[in-house]
């Protein structure tokens, strides 16, 4: 039997990328003969950070973003939904590659956000609205398959077909700069202005998180008070690299704190070590940072990714070196006193 859209997804309404079609004002073309690495953001970009919803320039101009749904994970949740599917999406932008995990409802939420964005932009008078990034011409003229709002998972063949639909849908949107640079899309892709700066290392883990205040370790001082009345939770954008992590204020883009990885680095997950449901605790010599995730699976995923980043290319910072320094020797590096 031929697999069609109707028998694959017999449930509910459909999401159709044609609803997000924009008349192009410019063509976002690649510049041939130029190394994509040369078009990535310079290190000085860290001094010109903007609010996350201000549509800052996140991706390098002329370098495509390619998505691939590489697998799925099925698990049973405690809610009435029953069995849920988690899609692993691998993304590539120049030399940067990263993986994010999304449920189907995340695709639906993204689609609704982009629809609202399109309607709002069409209602605003052009004379009063300044667009930082003009809409880009779509790379292909044919329509991509529609997506359902929900339904049962079905057989393995249906699941594989659904993966391909999601992959095509996302790649189609990523060819249009009007949607690619919108803050709902960058949040979905887990990227920011600090993602594609080669001098900061590879693309690490990023996303919106809630962090707990306190946890600083200052020699000679003892901080009392571990009750809920003694700390507060704040929403931040977390950026994890191989040798450090930082978090930013989403409303301003300002970097609030940087935590360097050192020999005291340790990651713990669970309520016993964090005193928080779905908590992740990141210990170093100068702070014990506690994060709150939305689910236990997300907490496990974040804890695993942070550990692999630090113990991978950043492992040299997790051991003592000459003169009991946590930083490895760097011969030939210029210094000034």
mmCIF file of C-alpha atoms in Angstrom:
data_model
loop_
_atom_site.group_PDB
_atom_site.id
_atom_site.type_symbol
_atom_site.label_atom_id
_atom_site.label_comp_id
_atom_site.label_asym_id
_atom_site.label_seq_id
_atom_site.Cartn_x
_atom_site.Cartn_y
_atom_site.Cartn_z
ATOM 1 C CA UNK A 1 0.000 0.000 0.000
ATOM 2 C CA UNK A 2 1.308 3.414 -0.911
ATOM 3 C CA UNK A 3 2.087 5.586 2.098
ATOM 4 C CA UNK A 4 0.264 8.879 1.724
ATOM 5 C CA UNK A 5 -0.210 11.897 3.931
ATOM 6 C CA UNK A 6 -3.824 10.875 4.618
ATOM 7 C CA UNK A 7 -3.123 7.366 5.908
ATOM 8 C CA UNK A 8 0.053 8.423 7.707
ATOM 9 C CA UNK A 9 -1.603 11.147 9.729
ATOM 10 C CA UNK A 10 -5.352 10.530 10.072
ATOM 11 C CA UNK A 11 -5.691 12.791 13.092
ATOM 12 C CA UNK A 12 -6.683 16.404 13.567
ATOM 13 C CA UNK A 13 -5.769 19.516 11.655
ATOM 14 C CA UNK A 14 -2.577 20.063 9.722
ATOM 15 C CA UNK A 15 0.355 22.419 9.848
ATOM 16 C CA UNK A 16 1.340 23.561 6.403
ATOM 17 C CA UNK A 17 4.492 25.500 5.582
ATOM 18 C CA UNK A 18 2.633 27.266 2.768
ATOM 19 C CA UNK A 19 0.823 29.225 5.480
ATOM 20 C CA UNK A 20 4.187 30.769 6.334
ATOM 21 C CA UNK A 21 5.070 31.757 2.768
ATOM 22 C CA UNK A 22 6.529 35.258 2.462
ATOM 23 C CA UNK A 23 7.105 37.240 -0.700
ATOM 24 C CA UNK A 24 10.904 37.590 -0.920
ATOM 25 C CA UNK A 25 12.603 40.975 -0.897
ATOM 26 C CA UNK A 26 16.102 39.653 -1.384
ATOM 27 C CA UNK A 27 17.964 36.501 -2.301
ATOM 28 C CA UNK A 28 20.110 34.983 0.426
ATOM 29 C CA UNK A 29 22.851 33.458 -1.724
ATOM 30 C CA UNK A 30 26.139 31.813 -0.904
ATOM 31 C CA UNK A 31 29.359 33.513 -1.851
ATOM 32 C CA UNK A 32 31.343 31.017 -3.893
ATOM 33 C CA UNK A 33 35.070 30.605 -3.413
ATOM 34 C CA UNK A 34 35.016 31.842 0.169
ATOM 35 C CA UNK A 35 35.697 29.745 3.259
ATOM 36 C CA UNK A 36 32.568 29.634 5.472
ATOM 37 C CA UNK A 37 34.825 29.823 8.548
ATOM 38 C CA UNK A 38 35.876 33.318 7.479
ATOM 39 C CA UNK A 39 32.271 34.484 7.698
ATOM 40 C CA UNK A 40 31.718 33.398 11.297
ATOM 41 C CA UNK A 41 31.371 36.015 14.014
ATOM 42 C CA UNK A 42 34.595 37.512 15.460
ATOM 43 C CA UNK A 43 35.452 37.380 19.148
ATOM 44 C CA UNK A 44 34.635 41.094 19.542
ATOM 45 C CA UNK A 45 30.964 40.188 19.049
ATOM 46 C CA UNK A 46 30.772 39.383 22.774
ATOM 47 C CA UNK A 47 30.940 43.140 23.472
ATOM 48 C CA UNK A 48 27.847 43.885 21.382
ATOM 49 C CA UNK A 49 25.247 41.483 22.758
ATOM 50 C CA UNK A 50 21.577 42.343 22.301
ATOM 51 C CA UNK A 51 18.303 41.155 23.867
ATOM 52 C CA UNK A 52 17.306 37.709 22.654
ATOM 53 C CA UNK A 53 14.008 38.995 21.258
ATOM 54 C CA UNK A 54 15.647 41.871 19.377
ATOM 55 C CA UNK A 55 16.405 39.519 16.426
ATOM 56 C CA UNK A 56 20.211 39.874 16.658
ATOM 57 C CA UNK A 57 22.402 38.432 13.911
ATOM 58 C CA UNK A 58 22.947 34.872 15.145
ATOM 59 C CA UNK A 59 23.880 32.948 11.997
ATOM 60 C CA UNK A 60 26.807 33.795 9.732
ATOM 61 C CA UNK A 61 25.652 35.495 6.497
ATOM 62 C CA UNK A 62 25.609 33.199 3.480
ATOM 63 C CA UNK A 63 26.230 30.013 5.486
ATOM 64 C CA UNK A 64 23.271 27.595 5.364
ATOM 65 C CA UNK A 65 21.748 25.860 8.364
ATOM 66 C CA UNK A 66 21.007 22.197 7.662
ATOM 67 C CA UNK A 67 18.787 20.037 9.874
ATOM 68 C CA UNK A 68 18.614 16.262 9.990
ATOM 69 C CA UNK A 69 16.331 14.152 12.198
ATOM 70 C CA UNK A 70 18.749 11.371 13.104
ATOM 71 C CA UNK A 71 16.611 9.306 15.452
ATOM 72 C CA UNK A 72 13.755 9.009 17.892
ATOM 73 C CA UNK A 73 13.318 7.941 21.493
ATOM 74 C CA UNK A 74 10.022 6.602 22.778
ATOM 75 C CA UNK A 75 9.222 6.677 26.472
ATOM 76 C CA UNK A 76 6.219 6.462 28.743
ATOM 77 C CA UNK A 77 5.371 9.630 30.612
ATOM 78 C CA UNK A 78 3.395 9.897 33.813
ATOM 79 C CA UNK A 79 0.723 12.040 32.188
ATOM 80 C CA UNK A 80 -2.432 11.002 30.345
ATOM 81 C CA UNK A 81 -0.576 11.289 27.028
ATOM 82 C CA UNK A 82 0.991 7.856 27.497
ATOM 83 C CA UNK A 83 3.821 7.078 25.089
ATOM 84 C CA UNK A 84 5.782 10.107 23.879
ATOM 85 C CA UNK A 85 8.341 10.423 21.100
ATOM 86 C CA UNK A 86 11.472 12.524 21.356
ATOM 87 C CA UNK A 87 13.118 13.526 18.059
ATOM 88 C CA UNK A 88 16.889 13.997 17.900
ATOM 89 C CA UNK A 89 17.655 16.815 15.464
ATOM 90 C CA UNK A 90 21.246 17.285 14.293
ATOM 91 C CA UNK A 91 22.021 20.746 12.939
ATOM 92 C CA UNK A 92 25.013 21.974 10.954
ATOM 93 C CA UNK A 93 26.108 25.563 10.368
ATOM 94 C CA UNK A 94 29.516 25.819 8.735
ATOM 95 C CA UNK A 95 31.970 23.866 10.899
ATOM 96 C CA UNK A 96 29.586 23.870 13.871
ATOM 97 C CA UNK A 97 27.444 20.814 14.594
ATOM 98 C CA UNK A 98 25.094 20.263 17.514
ATOM 99 C CA UNK A 99 22.128 18.106 18.499
ATOM 100 C CA UNK A 100 18.850 19.073 20.117
ATOM 101 C CA UNK A 101 15.948 16.901 21.255
ATOM 102 C CA UNK A 102 12.361 17.985 20.648
ATOM 103 C CA UNK A 103 8.860 16.633 21.074
ATOM 104 C CA UNK A 104 6.329 17.046 18.308
ATOM 105 C CA UNK A 105 4.482 19.669 20.335
ATOM 106 C CA UNK A 106 7.640 21.818 20.176
ATOM 107 C CA UNK A 107 7.311 21.861 16.377
ATOM 108 C CA UNK A 108 3.661 22.827 16.757
ATOM 109 C CA UNK A 109 4.492 25.665 19.164
ATOM 110 C CA UNK A 110 7.172 26.931 16.779
ATOM 111 C CA UNK A 111 4.723 26.893 13.873
ATOM 112 C CA UNK A 112 2.145 28.897 15.831
ATOM 113 C CA UNK A 113 4.789 31.444 16.875
ATOM 114 C CA UNK A 114 5.894 31.909 13.272
ATOM 115 C CA UNK A 115 2.305 32.296 12.121
ATOM 116 C CA UNK A 116 1.715 35.042 14.688
ATOM 117 C CA UNK A 117 4.967 36.695 13.633
ATOM 118 C CA UNK A 118 3.903 36.706 9.988
ATOM 119 C CA UNK A 119 0.458 38.157 10.769
ATOM 120 C CA UNK A 120 1.912 40.861 12.998
ATOM 121 C CA UNK A 121 4.440 41.932 10.381
ATOM 122 C CA UNK A 122 1.753 42.099 7.703
ATOM 123 C CA UNK A 123 -0.402 44.386 9.859
ATOM 124 C CA UNK A 124 2.321 46.870 10.737
ATOM 125 C CA UNK A 125 2.704 49.852 8.338
ATOM 126 C CA UNK A 126 5.893 49.532 6.352
ATOM 127 C CA UNK A 127 6.758 53.188 6.932
ATOM 128 C CA UNK A 128 6.798 52.660 10.682
ATOM 129 C CA UNK A 129 8.438 49.273 10.782
ATOM 130 C CA UNK A 130 12.172 48.823 10.221
ATOM 131 C CA UNK A 131 13.164 45.259 9.395
ATOM 132 C CA UNK A 132 16.726 44.363 10.349
ATOM 133 C CA UNK A 133 16.794 41.169 8.274
ATOM 134 C CA UNK A 134 14.672 41.185 5.114
ATOM 135 C CA UNK A 135 12.833 37.990 4.097
ATOM 136 C CA UNK A 136 14.937 35.654 1.973
ATOM 137 C CA UNK A 137 13.784 33.885 -1.204
ATOM 138 C CA UNK A 138 12.835 30.273 -0.723
ATOM 139 C CA UNK A 139 15.339 27.825 -2.179
ATOM 140 C CA UNK A 140 12.717 25.441 -3.577
ATOM 141 C CA UNK A 141 9.371 26.132 -5.194
ATOM 142 C CA UNK A 142 7.611 22.863 -4.356
ATOM 143 C CA UNK A 143 5.522 22.579 -1.210
ATOM 144 C CA UNK A 144 6.684 20.346 1.605
ATOM 145 C CA UNK A 145 4.320 17.803 3.192
ATOM 146 C CA UNK A 146 1.832 18.973 5.816
ATOM 147 C CA UNK A 147 2.287 18.038 9.457
ATOM 148 C CA UNK A 148 -0.410 16.803 11.865
ATOM 149 C CA UNK A 149 -1.201 18.281 15.246
ATOM 150 C CA UNK A 150 -1.011 14.917 16.908
ATOM 151 C CA UNK A 151 -1.893 11.264 16.783
ATOM 152 C CA UNK A 152 -0.647 7.804 17.608
ATOM 153 C CA UNK A 153 2.832 6.777 16.599
ATOM 154 C CA UNK A 154 1.900 3.695 14.584
ATOM 155 C CA UNK A 155 4.443 1.383 12.972
ATOM 156 C CA UNK A 156 8.154 1.888 12.495
ATOM 157 C CA UNK A 157 7.501 2.752 8.851
ATOM 158 C CA UNK A 158 5.112 5.521 9.870
ATOM 159 C CA UNK A 159 7.616 6.820 12.419
ATOM 160 C CA UNK A 160 10.386 6.971 9.803
ATOM 161 C CA UNK A 161 8.102 8.823 7.394
ATOM 162 C CA UNK A 162 7.170 11.266 10.128
ATOM 163 C CA UNK A 163 10.852 11.929 10.793
ATOM 164 C CA UNK A 164 11.360 12.813 7.131
ATOM 165 C CA UNK A 165 8.347 15.129 7.141
ATOM 166 C CA UNK A 166 9.710 16.993 10.158
ATOM 167 C CA UNK A 167 13.173 17.205 8.598
ATOM 168 C CA UNK A 168 11.855 18.629 5.325
ATOM 169 C CA UNK A 169 9.590 21.045 7.143
ATOM 170 C CA UNK A 170 12.421 22.431 9.276
ATOM 171 C CA UNK A 171 14.895 22.689 6.389
ATOM 172 C CA UNK A 172 12.325 24.566 4.331
ATOM 173 C CA UNK A 173 11.896 27.174 7.072
ATOM 174 C CA UNK A 174 15.665 27.484 7.553
ATOM 175 C CA UNK A 175 16.077 28.671 3.959
ATOM 176 C CA UNK A 176 13.950 31.749 4.715
ATOM 177 C CA UNK A 177 15.848 34.383 6.676
ATOM 178 C CA UNK A 178 12.604 36.032 7.823
ATOM 179 C CA UNK A 179 11.890 32.970 9.982
ATOM 180 C CA UNK A 180 15.430 31.721 10.536
ATOM 181 C CA UNK A 181 16.422 34.867 12.464
ATOM 182 C CA UNK A 182 13.210 35.145 14.501
ATOM 183 C CA UNK A 183 13.721 34.649 18.234
ATOM 184 C CA UNK A 184 11.238 31.740 18.430
ATOM 185 C CA UNK A 185 13.295 29.869 15.816
ATOM 186 C CA UNK A 186 16.676 30.598 17.446
ATOM 187 C CA UNK A 187 15.286 29.462 20.795
ATOM 188 C CA UNK A 188 13.950 26.290 19.163
ATOM 189 C CA UNK A 189 17.375 25.635 17.611
ATOM 190 C CA UNK A 190 19.090 26.528 20.925
ATOM 191 C CA UNK A 191 21.430 29.143 19.458
ATOM 192 C CA UNK A 192 22.454 32.677 20.405
ATOM 193 C CA UNK A 193 24.975 35.360 19.478
ATOM 194 C CA UNK A 194 27.655 33.365 21.337
ATOM 195 C CA UNK A 195 27.061 30.102 19.458
ATOM 196 C CA UNK A 196 29.180 30.593 16.335
ATOM 197 C CA UNK A 197 32.303 32.407 17.522
ATOM 198 C CA UNK A 198 35.261 30.121 16.671
ATOM 199 C CA UNK A 199 37.466 31.663 19.382
ATOM 200 C CA UNK A 200 34.990 30.479 22.047
ATOM 201 C CA UNK A 201 35.232 26.854 20.966
ATOM 202 C CA UNK A 202 32.710 24.423 19.569
ATOM 203 C CA UNK A 203 28.948 24.834 19.753
ATOM 204 C CA UNK A 204 27.925 23.583 23.172
ATOM 205 C CA UNK A 205 24.688 23.231 25.065
ATOM 206 C CA UNK A 206 22.345 26.231 25.199
ATOM 207 C CA UNK A 207 18.820 27.039 26.221
ATOM 208 C CA UNK A 208 16.443 28.770 28.582
ATOM 209 C CA UNK A 209 16.886 27.598 32.143
ATOM 210 C CA UNK A 210 16.010 28.640 35.679
ATOM 211 C CA UNK A 211 18.973 29.114 38.000
ATOM 212 C CA UNK A 212 19.071 29.452 41.765
ATOM 213 C CA UNK A 213 20.799 32.414 43.378
ATOM 214 C CA UNK A 214 23.720 31.938 45.752
ATOM 215 C CA UNK A 215 26.174 29.064 45.905
ATOM 216 C CA UNK A 216 29.299 31.245 45.719
ATOM 217 C CA UNK A 217 32.373 30.100 47.619
ATOM 218 C CA UNK A 218 34.386 33.030 48.942
ATOM 219 C CA UNK A 219 37.457 32.243 51.097
ATOM 220 C CA UNK A 220 36.997 33.517 54.644
ATOM 221 C CA UNK A 221 33.210 33.837 54.369
ATOM 222 C CA UNK A 222 30.468 31.441 55.406
ATOM 223 C CA UNK A 223 27.043 31.849 53.857
ATOM 224 C CA UNK A 224 24.134 30.712 55.996
ATOM 225 C CA UNK A 225 20.591 30.019 54.933
ATOM 226 C CA UNK A 226 19.562 27.210 52.639
ATOM 227 C CA UNK A 227 15.798 27.580 52.964
ATOM 228 C CA UNK A 228 13.592 28.706 50.106
ATOM 229 C CA UNK A 229 13.244 32.147 51.684
ATOM 230 C CA UNK A 230 16.997 32.686 51.337
ATOM 231 C CA UNK A 231 17.268 32.301 47.553
ATOM 232 C CA UNK A 232 15.330 33.057 44.403
ATOM 233 C CA UNK A 233 14.920 31.530 40.957
ATOM 234 C CA UNK A 234 15.650 33.560 37.829
ATOM 235 C CA UNK A 235 15.110 32.838 34.147
ATOM 236 C CA UNK A 236 18.367 32.917 32.199
ATOM 237 C CA UNK A 237 19.835 31.824 28.854
ATOM 238 C CA UNK A 238 22.568 29.280 29.606
ATOM 239 C CA UNK A 239 25.590 28.793 27.323
ATOM 240 C CA UNK A 240 27.904 25.840 27.997
ATOM 241 C CA UNK A 241 31.285 25.573 26.285
ATOM 242 C CA UNK A 242 34.093 23.057 26.780
ATOM 243 C CA UNK A 243 35.953 25.053 29.472
ATOM 244 C CA UNK A 244 33.275 27.306 30.990
ATOM 245 C CA UNK A 245 29.606 28.126 31.192
ATOM 246 C CA UNK A 246 27.784 31.428 31.429
ATOM 247 C CA UNK A 247 24.262 32.691 31.633
ATOM 248 C CA UNK A 248 22.706 35.824 30.157
ATOM 249 C CA UNK A 249 19.682 37.957 30.923
ATOM 250 C CA UNK A 250 17.224 37.304 28.048
ATOM 251 C CA UNK A 251 15.701 40.778 28.261
ATOM 252 C CA UNK A 252 19.039 42.624 27.861
ATOM 253 C CA UNK A 253 21.532 40.062 26.516
ATOM 254 C CA UNK A 254 23.983 41.010 29.274
ATOM 255 C CA UNK A 255 26.242 38.248 30.615
ATOM 256 C CA UNK A 256 25.441 37.888 34.331
ATOM 257 C CA UNK A 257 27.940 35.229 35.398
ATOM 258 C CA UNK A 258 30.781 33.095 34.041
ATOM 259 C CA UNK A 259 31.796 29.830 35.714
ATOM 260 C CA UNK A 260 35.198 28.444 34.722
ATOM 261 C CA UNK A 261 35.699 24.687 34.851
ATOM 262 C CA UNK A 262 38.548 23.611 37.149
ATOM 263 C CA UNK A 263 39.693 20.508 39.099
ATOM 264 C CA UNK A 264 36.700 20.937 41.428
ATOM 265 C CA UNK A 265 34.278 20.342 38.534
ATOM 266 C CA UNK A 266 31.447 17.889 39.185
ATOM 267 C CA UNK A 267 27.896 17.500 37.881
ATOM 268 C CA UNK A 268 25.106 15.944 39.938
ATOM 269 C CA UNK A 269 21.484 15.351 38.977
ATOM 270 C CA UNK A 270 18.546 14.662 41.269
ATOM 271 C CA UNK A 271 16.642 16.076 44.201
ATOM 272 C CA UNK A 272 18.980 14.643 46.821
ATOM 273 C CA UNK A 273 22.014 16.626 45.636
ATOM 274 C CA UNK A 274 20.173 19.727 44.400
ATOM 275 C CA UNK A 275 17.261 19.971 46.879
ATOM 276 C CA UNK A 276 15.204 20.719 43.768
ATOM 277 C CA UNK A 277 12.902 18.591 41.658
ATOM 278 C CA UNK A 278 14.505 18.077 38.230
ATOM 279 C CA UNK A 279 17.622 19.902 39.405
ATOM 280 C CA UNK A 280 21.175 19.897 38.028
ATOM 281 C CA UNK A 281 24.091 20.884 40.259
ATOM 282 C CA UNK A 282 27.381 22.073 38.754
ATOM 283 C CA UNK A 283 30.241 22.320 41.248
ATOM 284 C CA UNK A 284 33.568 24.078 40.756
ATOM 285 C CA UNK A 285 36.071 25.512 43.209
ATOM 286 C CA UNK A 286 34.332 28.896 43.341
ATOM 287 C CA UNK A 287 30.610 28.114 43.047
ATOM 288 C CA UNK A 288 27.944 25.469 43.327
ATOM 289 C CA UNK A 289 25.400 26.404 40.646
ATOM 290 C CA UNK A 290 21.953 24.795 40.750
ATOM 291 C CA UNK A 291 19.682 24.737 37.697
ATOM 292 C CA UNK A 292 16.036 23.709 37.441
ATOM 293 C CA UNK A 293 14.835 21.796 34.385
ATOM 294 C CA UNK A 294 11.310 21.121 33.178
ATOM 295 C CA UNK A 295 11.529 17.330 33.456
ATOM 296 C CA UNK A 296 13.746 14.563 34.747
ATOM 297 C CA UNK A 297 14.710 13.577 31.208
ATOM 298 C CA UNK A 298 15.853 17.116 30.456
ATOM 299 C CA UNK A 299 17.867 17.200 33.691
ATOM 300 C CA UNK A 300 19.600 13.933 32.776
ATOM 301 C CA UNK A 301 20.268 15.175 29.227
ATOM 302 C CA UNK A 302 21.753 18.468 30.414
ATOM 303 C CA UNK A 303 23.865 16.805 33.089
ATOM 304 C CA UNK A 304 25.240 14.297 30.586
ATOM 305 C CA UNK A 305 25.992 16.921 27.924
ATOM 306 C CA UNK A 306 27.741 19.289 30.348
ATOM 307 C CA UNK A 307 29.893 16.435 31.665
ATOM 308 C CA UNK A 308 30.851 15.263 28.164
ATOM 309 C CA UNK A 309 31.771 18.794 27.077
ATOM 310 C CA UNK A 310 34.017 19.360 30.089
ATOM 311 C CA UNK A 311 35.632 15.926 30.052
ATOM 312 C CA UNK A 312 36.122 16.005 26.283
ATOM 313 C CA UNK A 313 38.028 18.858 24.689
ATOM 314 C CA UNK A 314 38.070 20.751 28.007
ATOM 315 C CA UNK A 315 39.609 17.976 30.114
ATOM 316 C CA UNK A 316 42.934 19.834 30.466
ATOM 317 C CA UNK A 317 41.203 22.365 32.722
ATOM 318 C CA UNK A 318 39.995 19.664 35.134
ATOM 319 C CA UNK A 319 43.450 18.817 36.486
ATOM 320 C CA UNK A 320 46.204 20.730 38.245
ATOM 321 C CA UNK A 321 49.180 21.928 36.228
ATOM 322 C CA UNK A 322 52.393 23.803 36.909
ATOM 323 C CA UNK A 323 52.301 25.940 40.087
ATOM 324 C CA UNK A 324 48.972 24.295 41.023
ATOM 325 C CA UNK A 325 47.208 26.141 38.225
ATOM 326 C CA UNK A 326 43.991 24.812 36.701
ATOM 327 C CA UNK A 327 44.892 26.350 33.329
ATOM 328 C CA UNK A 328 47.149 24.238 31.086
ATOM 329 C CA UNK A 329 50.495 25.649 29.829
ATOM 330 C CA UNK A 330 50.300 27.653 26.614
ATOM 331 C CA UNK A 331 53.799 28.001 25.146
ATOM 332 C CA UNK A 332 54.407 30.969 22.883
ATOM 333 C CA UNK A 333 51.439 32.955 24.195
ATOM 334 C CA UNK A 334 52.012 36.684 24.645
ATOM 335 C CA UNK A 335 51.487 37.998 28.180
ATOM 336 C CA UNK A 336 51.728 41.319 29.961
ATOM 337 C CA UNK A 337 52.130 42.352 33.601
#
